[in-house]
XYZ file of C-alpha atoms in Angstrom:
773
model
C 72.308 14.065 92.357
C 69.202 13.806 94.589
C 66.764 13.635 91.839
C 64.222 10.576 92.075
C 64.321 8.407 89.072
C 62.082 5.651 88.041
C 63.558 2.370 87.173
C 63.158 2.781 83.570
C 65.077 5.921 83.516
C 67.971 4.429 85.759
C 67.995 1.222 83.217
C 68.341 3.373 80.276
C 71.319 5.516 81.715
C 73.032 2.261 82.950
C 72.789 0.503 79.489
C 73.528 3.233 77.284
C 76.200 5.241 79.034
C 79.363 3.158 78.875
C 81.497 5.794 80.896
C 79.593 4.692 84.078
C 81.384 1.488 83.839
C 84.634 2.604 82.584
C 86.648 1.597 85.400
C 87.448 -2.088 85.855
C 85.463 -3.646 88.361
C 82.971 -1.149 88.608
C 79.130 -2.299 89.809
C 75.727 -0.558 90.147
C 74.242 -1.247 93.706
C 70.457 -1.378 93.427
C 68.284 -0.589 96.617
C 67.101 -4.304 96.964
C 66.864 -7.510 95.359
C 63.461 -6.590 93.621
C 65.077 -3.329 92.037
C 68.134 -5.244 91.014
C 66.125 -7.970 89.057
C 63.851 -5.296 87.646
C 66.898 -3.196 86.506
C 68.654 -6.263 84.887
C 65.387 -6.764 82.730
C 64.999 -3.054 81.938
C 68.881 -2.836 80.896
C 68.576 -5.704 78.537
C 65.470 -4.081 77.010
C 67.685 -1.102 76.104
C 70.706 -2.969 75.437
C 70.513 -6.755 74.637
C 74.376 -7.076 75.370
C 74.233 -5.252 78.546
C 76.238 -7.421 81.324
C 73.803 -7.779 83.838
C 76.326 -9.158 86.393
C 77.194 -5.515 86.895
C 73.812 -4.837 88.837
C 73.951 -5.899 92.407
C 71.371 -6.021 95.314
C 72.791 -5.283 98.887
C 72.378 -9.016 99.669
C 74.428 -10.257 96.835
C 77.180 -7.520 97.575
C 77.299 -8.681 101.138
C 77.434 -12.433 99.948
C 80.144 -11.831 97.403
C 82.393 -9.261 98.577
C 85.911 -10.425 99.270
C 89.448 -9.214 99.924
C 91.632 -8.217 96.734
C 93.888 -11.136 97.672
C 91.117 -13.652 97.822
C 89.593 -12.226 94.485
C 93.058 -12.572 92.717
C 93.630 -16.198 93.847
C 90.258 -17.049 92.093
C 90.883 -15.022 88.815
C 92.218 -17.230 85.929
C 94.280 -15.389 83.444
C 95.149 -17.555 80.284
C 97.476 -16.495 77.321
C 99.111 -18.152 74.285
C 102.371 -20.024 75.182
C 101.325 -20.167 78.777
C 102.450 -23.460 80.463
C 99.238 -24.834 82.342
C 97.848 -28.385 82.195
C 94.314 -28.710 80.979
C 93.375 -30.508 84.260
C 94.765 -27.588 86.197
C 92.413 -25.094 84.170
C 89.440 -27.406 84.797
C 90.027 -27.524 88.604
C 90.088 -23.950 88.641
C 86.996 -23.665 86.442
C 85.106 -26.197 88.901
C 86.140 -24.039 91.841
C 84.377 -21.160 89.974
C 81.154 -23.263 89.612
C 81.589 -24.065 86.018
C 79.925 -27.377 84.958
C 81.336 -30.009 82.581
C 79.169 -30.629 79.663
C 79.245 -32.122 76.135
C 79.606 -28.695 74.431
C 80.316 -25.105 75.905
C 77.293 -23.588 74.330
C 75.751 -22.140 77.312
C 77.178 -19.902 80.371
C 79.273 -21.617 83.079
C 80.014 -24.589 81.144
C 83.232 -26.217 79.823
C 83.988 -29.354 77.502
C 87.156 -31.252 76.991
C 88.003 -33.326 73.738
C 91.622 -34.435 73.658
C 93.887 -31.487 73.066
C 90.792 -29.000 72.905
C 89.419 -27.213 75.821
C 86.084 -25.303 75.186
C 84.917 -22.734 77.900
C 81.600 -20.389 77.700
C 83.301 -16.991 78.446
C 80.615 -14.427 77.507
C 80.846 -16.567 74.494
C 82.008 -19.965 73.396
C 86.039 -20.020 73.644
C 88.437 -22.651 72.503
C 91.979 -23.389 73.874
C 94.078 -25.673 71.619
C 97.010 -27.326 73.658
C 100.321 -28.497 72.395
C 101.416 -30.715 75.461
C 100.658 -28.663 78.678
C 101.182 -25.306 76.538
C 98.221 -23.159 75.342
C 98.880 -22.874 71.518
C 95.644 -21.157 70.248
C 92.930 -19.327 71.663
C 89.880 -18.273 69.665
C 85.989 -17.619 69.983
C 83.661 -19.872 67.845
C 80.032 -19.982 67.089
C 77.371 -22.626 67.731
C 78.349 -24.654 64.842
C 82.105 -24.683 65.739
C 83.314 -22.338 63.163
C 86.200 -20.110 64.241
C 85.239 -16.406 64.803
C 87.965 -14.380 66.404
C 91.701 -15.145 67.369
C 92.603 -14.009 70.921
C 96.187 -13.513 72.414
C 94.679 -13.793 75.974
C 91.481 -14.231 78.093
C 90.598 -13.543 81.672
C 87.850 -15.585 83.449
C 86.632 -13.561 86.494
C 85.062 -15.087 89.606
C 81.582 -14.079 90.482
C 82.738 -12.135 93.376
C 83.438 -8.609 94.271
C 86.816 -7.382 95.276
C 87.079 -4.917 98.078
C 88.542 -2.399 95.692
C 85.547 -2.493 93.185
C 83.747 0.730 92.644
C 80.342 0.685 93.836
C 78.062 3.067 92.056
C 74.484 4.194 93.120
C 71.586 6.168 92.066
C 73.568 9.175 93.564
C 76.185 8.840 90.557
C 73.728 8.997 87.838
C 74.042 12.119 85.735
C 71.074 12.202 83.275
C 68.074 14.496 84.055
C 64.700 13.198 82.911
C 61.344 14.867 82.867
C 57.933 13.291 82.690
C 55.741 13.596 79.647
C 52.122 14.452 79.445
C 49.291 12.019 79.571
C 47.525 12.632 76.314
C 44.465 10.588 76.935
C 43.604 10.058 73.078
C 44.312 13.774 72.253
C 46.036 12.689 68.957
C 46.451 16.306 67.563
C 48.124 17.603 70.649
C 50.426 14.424 70.727
C 51.361 14.894 67.030
C 52.138 18.493 67.708
C 54.268 17.901 70.638
C 56.283 15.060 69.064
C 57.180 17.445 66.394
C 59.942 18.964 68.982
C 61.615 15.886 69.437
C 64.419 14.470 67.271
C 64.356 10.937 68.644
C 60.877 9.487 69.337
C 60.421 5.744 70.708
C 57.001 4.319 71.318
C 56.282 1.074 73.159
C 52.628 0.191 72.187
C 50.410 -2.565 71.576
C 48.628 -0.222 68.861
C 51.542 0.175 66.469
C 49.373 -0.379 63.335
C 47.186 2.517 64.479
C 49.726 4.814 65.557
C 52.132 4.534 62.540
C 49.602 6.191 60.465
C 49.634 9.185 62.846
C 53.220 9.352 63.867
C 55.566 8.870 61.022
C 59.114 9.481 62.456
C 58.615 7.173 65.586
C 60.450 4.032 66.181
C 57.952 1.616 67.378
C 59.359 -1.045 69.857
C 58.248 -4.604 70.721
C 57.138 -5.487 74.077
C 59.754 -7.566 76.116
C 58.727 -11.221 76.480
C 58.883 -11.109 80.113
C 56.284 -8.947 81.639
C 57.555 -5.902 83.732
C 56.464 -2.220 83.646
C 58.236 0.403 81.501
C 57.374 4.084 82.267
C 57.458 7.096 79.722
C 60.222 9.741 80.186
C 61.648 12.804 78.171
C 65.434 13.094 77.993
C 65.972 16.812 77.183
C 69.706 16.536 76.413
C 69.217 14.015 73.858
C 65.919 15.588 72.516
C 64.502 12.075 73.127
C 61.082 11.252 74.279
C 60.016 7.563 75.201
C 56.252 6.866 75.379
C 54.022 4.004 76.488
C 50.349 3.283 75.977
C 49.503 4.879 79.244
C 50.468 8.274 78.243
C 48.884 8.004 74.742
C 45.533 6.295 75.530
C 45.090 6.893 79.127
C 45.726 4.309 81.843
C 42.891 3.202 83.922
C 42.724 4.833 87.279
C 42.569 1.551 89.107
C 43.504 -1.734 87.683
C 41.534 -3.814 90.270
C 38.086 -4.262 90.212
C 36.108 -1.810 92.486
C 33.703 -3.358 95.076
C 30.622 -1.710 96.333
C 30.923 -0.330 99.741
C 27.319 -1.161 100.927
C 27.822 0.781 104.332
C 28.955 3.766 102.633
C 25.933 3.661 100.151
C 23.365 3.066 103.166
C 24.750 5.976 105.279
C 25.104 8.411 102.241
C 23.093 11.817 102.917
C 22.465 14.668 100.793
C 25.475 17.144 101.229
C 28.302 14.474 101.784
C 31.120 14.837 99.497
C 32.012 11.711 97.301
C 34.602 10.647 94.861
C 33.640 9.231 91.328
C 36.426 7.272 90.110
C 36.211 8.502 86.655
C 34.919 12.053 87.193
C 36.396 13.338 90.420
C 35.069 14.839 93.708
C 31.344 15.938 93.841
C 28.515 16.645 96.306
C 25.835 13.949 96.617
C 22.344 15.599 96.075
C 20.083 12.708 96.756
C 18.542 9.749 94.825
C 16.495 10.555 91.622
C 14.250 8.140 89.601
C 14.258 8.452 85.958
C 12.214 6.185 83.763
C 11.668 3.886 86.668
C 15.529 3.478 87.331
C 17.068 4.787 90.464
C 20.118 7.159 90.065
C 22.641 8.997 92.553
C 22.648 12.611 91.586
C 25.980 14.272 92.007
C 26.567 17.966 91.686
C 30.006 19.374 90.288
C 31.633 22.731 89.856
C 29.734 25.466 87.467
C 26.533 23.506 87.945
C 27.590 20.316 86.273
C 25.357 17.278 87.239
C 26.162 13.561 86.891
C 23.455 10.852 87.235
C 25.148 7.525 88.489
C 22.890 4.358 87.951
C 22.636 2.037 90.959
C 24.632 -0.720 89.027
C 27.468 1.762 88.821
C 27.405 2.687 92.396
C 30.763 0.876 92.722
C 32.542 3.833 91.030
C 31.573 6.033 93.947
C 33.547 6.283 97.387
C 33.410 8.353 100.459
C 35.642 11.488 100.110
C 37.805 11.853 103.335
C 40.409 14.747 103.102
C 39.748 18.354 103.815
C 36.376 19.545 105.268
C 35.489 21.587 102.128
C 37.379 20.058 99.111
C 37.135 21.745 95.699
C 34.642 20.342 93.344
C 35.692 19.205 89.758
C 34.192 19.906 86.403
C 32.891 17.223 84.223
C 34.195 18.878 81.150
C 37.656 19.351 82.165
C 40.757 17.036 82.406
C 41.770 18.341 85.720
C 40.674 15.165 87.582
C 42.728 12.843 85.193
C 45.787 14.965 85.339
C 45.337 15.109 89.158
C 44.936 11.406 89.479
C 47.815 10.658 86.894
C 50.196 12.942 88.900
C 49.193 11.248 92.049
C 49.812 7.851 90.684
C 53.542 8.918 89.728
C 53.618 9.924 93.560
C 52.294 6.662 94.825
C 54.855 4.720 92.753
C 57.616 6.576 94.344
C 56.105 6.251 97.892
C 55.512 2.534 97.319
C 59.221 2.199 96.107
C 60.281 3.843 99.381
C 58.180 1.772 101.608
C 59.371 -1.521 99.834
C 62.805 -0.297 100.443
C 62.380 -0.004 104.077
C 60.777 -3.459 104.301
C 63.333 -5.123 101.779
C 66.144 -4.110 104.237
C 64.553 -5.968 106.860
C 64.172 -9.064 104.709
C 67.998 -8.891 104.234
C 68.621 -8.693 108.006
C 68.678 -11.649 110.329
C 66.986 -11.761 113.431
C 67.310 -14.450 116.315
C 65.208 -17.688 115.961
C 62.945 -17.821 118.959
C 61.651 -21.200 119.779
C 59.034 -22.495 122.314
C 59.679 -23.798 125.786
C 56.577 -25.864 126.269
C 56.832 -26.665 130.112
C 57.620 -22.942 131.352
C 55.064 -21.407 128.828
C 52.436 -23.744 129.913
C 53.068 -22.763 133.503
C 52.714 -19.121 132.795
C 49.460 -19.662 130.549
C 47.892 -21.559 133.684
C 48.823 -18.602 136.069
C 46.648 -16.341 133.755
C 43.247 -15.562 135.822
C 41.282 -15.249 132.662
C 40.635 -17.489 129.553
C 42.339 -16.232 126.415
C 39.780 -15.227 123.799
C 39.841 -16.862 120.257
C 41.496 -13.675 118.822
C 44.243 -13.766 121.360
C 44.850 -17.296 120.622
C 45.212 -16.660 116.834
C 47.277 -13.545 117.487
C 49.631 -15.549 119.611
C 50.000 -18.251 117.044
C 50.798 -15.814 114.544
C 53.398 -14.168 116.641
C 55.014 -17.382 117.598
C 55.213 -18.609 113.775
C 57.046 -15.237 113.027
C 59.502 -15.462 115.820
C 60.714 -18.997 114.643
C 62.016 -17.231 111.328
C 65.313 -15.576 110.704
C 63.667 -12.659 109.058
C 62.848 -10.018 111.536
C 59.194 -10.056 112.557
C 57.340 -6.655 112.005
C 53.963 -7.577 113.235
C 51.128 -4.996 114.254
C 48.571 -6.060 116.784
C 45.284 -4.139 116.571
C 43.007 -4.467 119.541
C 40.318 -2.287 121.193
C 41.066 -0.941 124.614
C 41.051 -3.556 127.276
C 40.843 -6.488 124.736
C 44.069 -8.282 126.039
C 47.060 -6.950 124.006
C 49.225 -6.843 127.028
C 48.875 -10.360 127.742
C 49.928 -11.306 124.372
C 52.895 -9.117 124.654
C 53.801 -10.707 128.087
C 53.916 -14.087 126.531
C 55.953 -13.002 123.475
C 58.489 -11.370 125.997
C 58.570 -14.572 128.025
C 59.489 -16.670 125.098
C 62.189 -14.339 123.911
C 63.705 -14.467 127.525
C 63.470 -18.171 127.776
C 65.595 -18.128 124.540
C 68.224 -15.980 126.094
C 67.355 -12.642 124.593
C 66.591 -9.396 126.113
C 63.194 -7.546 125.468
C 62.691 -3.748 125.295
C 58.982 -2.529 125.811
C 58.764 1.080 124.665
C 55.790 3.292 125.720
C 54.776 6.804 124.943
C 54.002 8.003 128.733
C 55.426 7.520 132.169
C 52.248 6.366 133.614
C 51.900 3.639 130.785
C 55.427 2.501 131.538
C 54.765 2.093 135.148
C 51.446 0.185 134.426
C 53.374 -2.050 132.159
C 56.358 -2.699 134.493
C 53.696 -3.594 137.236
C 51.844 -6.057 134.862
C 55.043 -7.718 133.511
C 56.599 -8.069 136.892
C 53.608 -9.674 138.536
C 53.156 -12.155 135.520
C 56.784 -12.952 135.294
C 58.063 -12.821 139.042
C 57.711 -16.407 139.804
C 59.989 -17.585 136.979
C 63.029 -15.415 138.270
C 62.988 -12.911 135.190
C 64.481 -9.370 135.823
C 62.062 -6.798 134.795
C 63.126 -3.270 135.166
C 61.935 0.197 134.331
C 63.719 3.172 132.869
C 61.459 6.541 133.354
C 61.206 9.613 135.224
C 59.715 7.757 138.269
C 63.354 6.395 138.949
C 66.196 8.501 140.364
C 69.310 9.270 138.368
C 71.213 6.796 140.399
C 68.431 3.922 139.627
C 68.791 4.907 136.095
C 72.310 4.755 135.844
C 72.416 1.437 137.551
C 69.805 0.064 135.254
C 71.551 1.274 131.982
C 74.858 -0.478 133.310
C 72.912 -3.812 134.067
C 71.205 -3.659 130.723
C 74.543 -3.411 128.914
C 75.848 -6.228 130.924
C 72.927 -8.492 130.182
C 71.702 -8.660 133.734
C 68.139 -7.263 132.988
C 65.861 -9.396 130.908
C 63.127 -7.060 130.104
C 63.443 -3.304 130.138
C 60.218 -1.112 130.092
C 60.617 2.613 129.384
C 59.583 5.823 127.647
C 61.607 7.324 124.878
C 64.406 7.209 127.312
C 65.183 3.946 125.819
C 65.997 5.516 122.547
C 68.943 7.594 124.310
C 72.364 7.135 122.968
C 73.738 5.724 126.098
C 71.384 2.833 125.834
C 73.279 -0.444 124.959
C 71.828 -3.762 124.990
C 73.682 -7.064 125.477
C 71.525 -9.530 123.626
C 68.282 -7.870 122.131
C 65.879 -10.038 120.470
C 62.444 -8.349 120.780
C 61.111 -4.921 120.757
C 57.723 -4.297 121.871
C 56.135 -0.759 121.014
C 52.981 0.463 122.353
C 51.058 3.200 120.484
C 53.717 3.851 118.049
C 51.748 6.801 116.557
C 52.245 8.648 119.691
C 55.812 9.131 119.378
C 57.534 12.088 117.542
C 59.382 12.126 114.261
C 62.873 12.208 115.912
C 61.964 9.233 118.112
C 60.396 7.202 115.097
C 63.803 7.863 113.175
C 65.693 6.092 116.107
C 63.144 3.406 116.223
C 63.946 2.784 112.464
C 67.655 2.029 113.574
C 66.652 0.015 116.402
C 64.354 -2.272 114.130
C 67.022 -3.847 111.839
C 67.940 -7.011 113.544
C 65.448 -7.488 116.249
C 61.920 -8.734 116.181
C 59.167 -5.898 116.254
C 55.813 -6.169 117.918
C 53.759 -3.112 117.484
C 50.407 -2.643 119.575
C 47.729 -0.004 118.971
C 44.067 0.501 119.860
C 43.308 3.081 117.301
C 45.075 2.035 114.128
C 45.419 4.916 111.487
C 44.305 3.931 108.173
C 47.747 4.434 106.539
C 49.081 1.841 108.994
C 46.234 -0.442 108.554
C 46.386 -0.271 104.675
C 50.105 -0.928 104.812
C 49.522 -3.951 106.885
C 46.767 -4.997 104.282
C 49.229 -4.538 101.434
C 51.577 -7.113 103.000
C 54.264 -4.321 104.062
C 53.500 -5.295 107.536
C 51.793 -8.421 109.313
C 48.692 -7.544 111.236
C 46.709 -9.483 113.930
C 43.401 -8.175 115.273
C 41.961 -8.706 118.643
C 38.305 -7.877 117.953
C 36.499 -10.116 120.630
C 36.061 -8.616 124.044
C 36.792 -10.629 127.347
C 33.804 -12.839 128.369
C 31.291 -10.915 130.550
C 32.561 -7.507 129.465
C 29.664 -4.814 129.065
C 29.633 -1.823 126.856
C 30.202 1.661 128.417
C 27.306 3.824 128.865
C 28.095 7.096 127.378
C 26.269 10.282 128.634
C 26.674 13.694 126.833
C 25.280 16.653 128.761
C 25.995 20.097 130.084
C 28.651 20.691 132.780
C 26.353 21.170 135.705
C 27.245 20.375 139.620
C 24.125 18.306 139.969
C 25.014 16.173 137.265
C 28.700 15.520 138.480
C 27.539 14.931 142.003
C 25.241 12.487 141.124
C 27.363 10.582 138.849
C 30.370 10.326 141.331
C 28.106 9.552 144.423
C 26.525 6.484 142.644
C 30.171 5.076 141.868
C 31.053 5.914 145.505
C 27.929 4.168 146.591
C 29.065 0.754 145.001
C 32.639 1.312 146.429
C 34.023 2.345 143.042
C 36.494 4.934 141.801
C 36.274 7.937 139.403
C 38.437 9.618 136.810
C 37.704 13.469 136.579
C 39.487 14.875 133.470
C 40.552 18.424 133.585
C 42.960 19.178 131.069
C 44.243 22.512 132.119
C 47.178 22.109 134.674
C 47.037 25.829 135.622
C 43.599 25.408 136.982
C 43.361 21.708 137.954
C 43.480 22.642 141.807
C 40.273 24.591 141.270
C 38.671 21.555 139.760
C 39.694 19.460 142.872
C 38.334 22.163 145.171
C 34.961 22.251 143.244
C 34.426 18.527 143.629
C 35.708 18.497 147.315
C 32.827 20.910 147.945
C 30.325 18.827 146.228
C 31.705 15.621 147.873
C 33.376 16.575 151.176
C 33.873 13.055 152.327
C 35.677 11.947 149.276
C 39.197 11.227 149.016
C 40.673 13.218 146.032
C 44.126 13.269 144.359
C 45.743 15.198 141.414
C 47.867 13.678 138.571
C 49.190 15.601 135.652
C 52.473 15.328 133.478
C 54.060 18.647 134.905
C 54.189 17.004 138.549
C 57.393 15.791 140.028
C 57.839 12.244 139.636
C 57.335 11.548 143.399
C 54.199 13.329 143.626
C 52.926 11.803 140.438
C 53.842 8.452 141.259
C 52.322 8.583 144.712
C 49.066 10.027 143.289
C 49.009 7.082 141.041
C 49.893 4.390 143.420
C 46.925 5.664 145.854
C 44.496 5.586 142.995
C 45.615 2.251 141.884
C 45.375 0.690 145.501
C 42.060 2.407 146.156
C 43.258 4.712 148.732
C 41.866 7.658 146.592
C 38.116 7.807 145.536
C 38.496 10.396 142.688
C 41.475 11.273 140.491
C 41.473 14.781 138.934
C 43.650 14.282 136.145
C 45.132 15.556 132.836
C 45.180 13.513 129.468
C 48.248 11.790 131.085
C 45.856 8.950 131.892
C 45.122 8.377 127.936
C 47.051 5.352 127.390
C 47.202 1.842 129.201
C 45.980 2.530 132.826
C 44.139 -0.713 133.827
C 42.319 -0.131 137.049
C 39.148 -2.483 137.289
C 37.532 -0.747 140.234
C 37.436 2.689 138.427
C 34.158 2.665 136.367
C 33.162 6.248 136.117
C 34.664 8.924 133.747
C 33.790 12.612 133.706
C 35.452 14.718 130.963
C 35.227 18.323 131.191
C 35.012 20.443 127.762
C 34.598 17.337 125.874
C 34.416 19.141 122.472
C 38.060 20.360 122.863
C 39.285 16.822 122.350
C 39.826 14.715 119.217
C 37.344 11.845 118.555
C 39.952 8.986 118.729
C 41.452 10.572 121.724
C 38.099 10.661 123.790
C 37.568 7.052 122.496
C 41.005 6.190 124.048
C 40.374 8.074 127.302
C 37.116 6.289 127.617
C 38.804 3.050 127.417
C 40.317 3.739 131.002
C 37.127 2.491 132.487
C 34.731 -0.573 131.879
C 37.631 -2.944 132.528
C 35.743 -5.308 134.964
C 32.480 -6.894 134.865
C 30.652 -3.908 136.437
C 28.600 -1.331 134.318
C 30.842 1.529 133.390
C 29.795 5.302 132.755
C 31.223 7.848 130.628
C 30.070 11.633 130.831
C 31.249 13.917 128.317
C 30.222 17.433 129.331
C 30.187 20.563 127.548
C 29.692 24.298 128.753
C 26.658 26.505 128.229
C 27.823 28.071 124.889
C 26.684 26.865 121.587
C 28.252 23.582 120.236
C 29.827 23.836 116.840
C 28.563 21.470 114.052
C 31.936 19.755 114.292
C 31.637 19.066 117.859
C 28.247 17.885 117.893
C 29.169 15.282 115.044
C 32.030 14.153 117.075
C 30.163 13.536 120.286
C 27.414 12.066 118.412
C 29.618 9.536 116.711
C 31.277 8.919 120.106
C 27.995 8.195 121.571
C 27.043 5.805 118.639
C 30.385 3.953 118.985
C 29.520 2.514 122.407
C 29.694 -1.050 120.978
C 32.903 -3.212 122.196
C 35.333 -3.104 119.542
C 34.436 -0.012 117.672
C 37.811 1.831 117.934
C 38.575 0.808 114.178
C 35.322 2.494 112.870
C 35.879 5.493 115.020
C 39.359 6.163 113.683
C 37.890 6.570 110.152
C 35.047 8.856 111.445
C 37.608 10.950 113.025
C 39.586 11.332 110.044
C 36.195 12.306 108.092
C 35.498 15.095 110.534
C 38.939 16.710 110.808
C 40.554 15.934 107.560
C 43.616 13.819 107.018
C 45.632 15.842 109.334
C 48.985 14.652 110.234
C 48.278 11.023 109.629
C 50.236 10.906 106.415
C 53.596 12.902 105.675
C 53.065 16.456 104.351
C 53.401 15.557 100.647
C 51.484 12.442 100.892
C 48.820 14.554 103.141
C 48.304 16.908 100.217
C 47.937 14.277 97.633
C 45.266 12.475 99.828
C 43.278 15.699 100.082
C 43.367 16.137 96.309
C 41.844 12.787 95.473
C 40.471 11.603 98.850
C 42.156 9.245 101.376
C 40.486 6.092 100.123
C 41.429 6.488 96.594
C 44.893 7.454 97.352
C 45.450 4.525 99.422
C 43.948 2.231 96.865
C 46.191 3.792 94.470
C 49.198 3.285 96.773
C 48.368 -0.378 97.506
C 48.098 -0.821 93.557
C 51.652 0.536 93.100
C 53.030 -1.675 95.880
C 51.248 -4.703 94.215
C 52.605 -3.679 90.741
C 56.180 -3.571 92.213
C 55.680 -6.958 93.860
C 54.548 -8.493 90.706
C 57.693 -7.006 88.939
C 59.721 -8.710 91.727
C 58.186 -11.983 90.654
């Protein structure tokens, strides 16, 4: 069955359904070590005699699985009348990691006294010998008193034979449902419990609840701290409740901190989230009796006055442009949050499963080669910034470990992420491993190829490219040489994810702007990730990625300091007029520089070139867009890169990764049609030298929408170097959560706001990590 169950439900079914383990040698396979350890604790909660060795993690299964023949060699079978000297049994026990002790009163111990051999096999068991023959077998208590006589006994090795039945969540049969959150509504609780024959309650308030609920079985909290969740089992007319459902769990366990930037920039009309009351609209500050309050408006005319010292309960709402306001008198907010808390617990489990599988996997250990790496560092024409140095240190520490690295480097456009990637790739190759560099566009692939080749050519490293800029024959040759191990570093688009691509000794995968890849490509990336180190680079980190990184699910390094001497880009927002365009380009030509002119309609891009040629007859103008044949596009990019072309009329194909220091003017037609983060990324193509750069975002004569005005205003305000992080959040506010999250998560994030959703998700992740400990 494909119904998702929480661990409390799985543990209940495993520990109370003997039929699951009716076959000799049946085991339950948990998703990871964390879940296995938690399930053992939960199973013992439901059934104190449950044999927890029946629950395995993938790592334990991999380590302990043996052939049937090897398993039977280790198996010890003893029976009355059997001729086997005690010392032979002791040798077999020692081979199964049993320890000699004075008494056999604890698991995995044995003790010998003359003709008696005591072994702890589920319980203390005694063998009496007559010579070398087993005369009697019986269990005894801790005082040595005989309990039960046996004819024979088996001592199994802690190994799993290949013939063992391995059960998983798909084999479970019971169907559970979720109880309500009563939030102190005791009359409703008492009424609802009247429908159940079996009522179990885990509570710290049993003395109070016993007076209200007469027929319930009140359970003691386990000594070990781990979370148990409520459920209903309709087939048994059974309900299990915890304090969270009866009294109401706090929405956030963590202490909320005041976001001073949010408070300072709050203006009337902004949507806000009050953690305890839901989504409202800020109506401005109010002073009452000399004290300042935040006035919030809710549905049906409800109003809430929040004192300044309680402002930490407020947060910015990020989700849909016009969210539904809550009522203060209804419980819809608490019900929504509790439903979403359940979703975040499931999402957190899925995320931890993904990353736990990487913990099981083994990646190559990549060590330093000081002499060659020093030579590469000295050949770099710039000085590394402090952030670049820290980033490299973090990377190299990860690459020394057997656990596969999964590190995200966040750095604004032009801040030196590529140099970090070059040095990581260099170290991997020096250790004898291949490197794959995956890029979202053909042009970025070519740019990386040029950079990597130039930096690593003196060291004899073979760098190759797979993209549509290469002929079919060249691509076929590169695929073969990659398989044979003749190529050290391969740089390509999603072509690298094709089924015919085979690596000889892959050690490191570098992914540039992962969020640009489609769903199918991301699925293939997941498969590639298992046993190689992963380095992901991005200039505009999406909040979900950033929060997962901060949760400890991904390691993150930030490059926030610009290269020395770099100036912020002057941003001009104006009407689309010939005079403005001509003056901007002529000023760039006068200082012998180059210009990008972005016209994002391929069918009319030639008209845009003709327009510029009339304005500037002496200028050398080329066209570049994604629908051109590879030869034409490659020639256009090469001419612009070498300075032959003065103006490149282009589509958004230039968005990622181009690094042409001499191009320091950008003109974007119809700027309101682009997303904020996309405009920021495009603007990053200029300002890569020590010249002052200028970005012109033009709009037509028609009236700008409020959304377009806000977007362009935010872009102009974000002129400071390193503003990409803040801009990504502003973009979310303006256009809603969009496709940042999966469809289901997207809906939940809109319901309570992205910030609270991510905090609930982080809380769920942290709770699971605590259970693991």
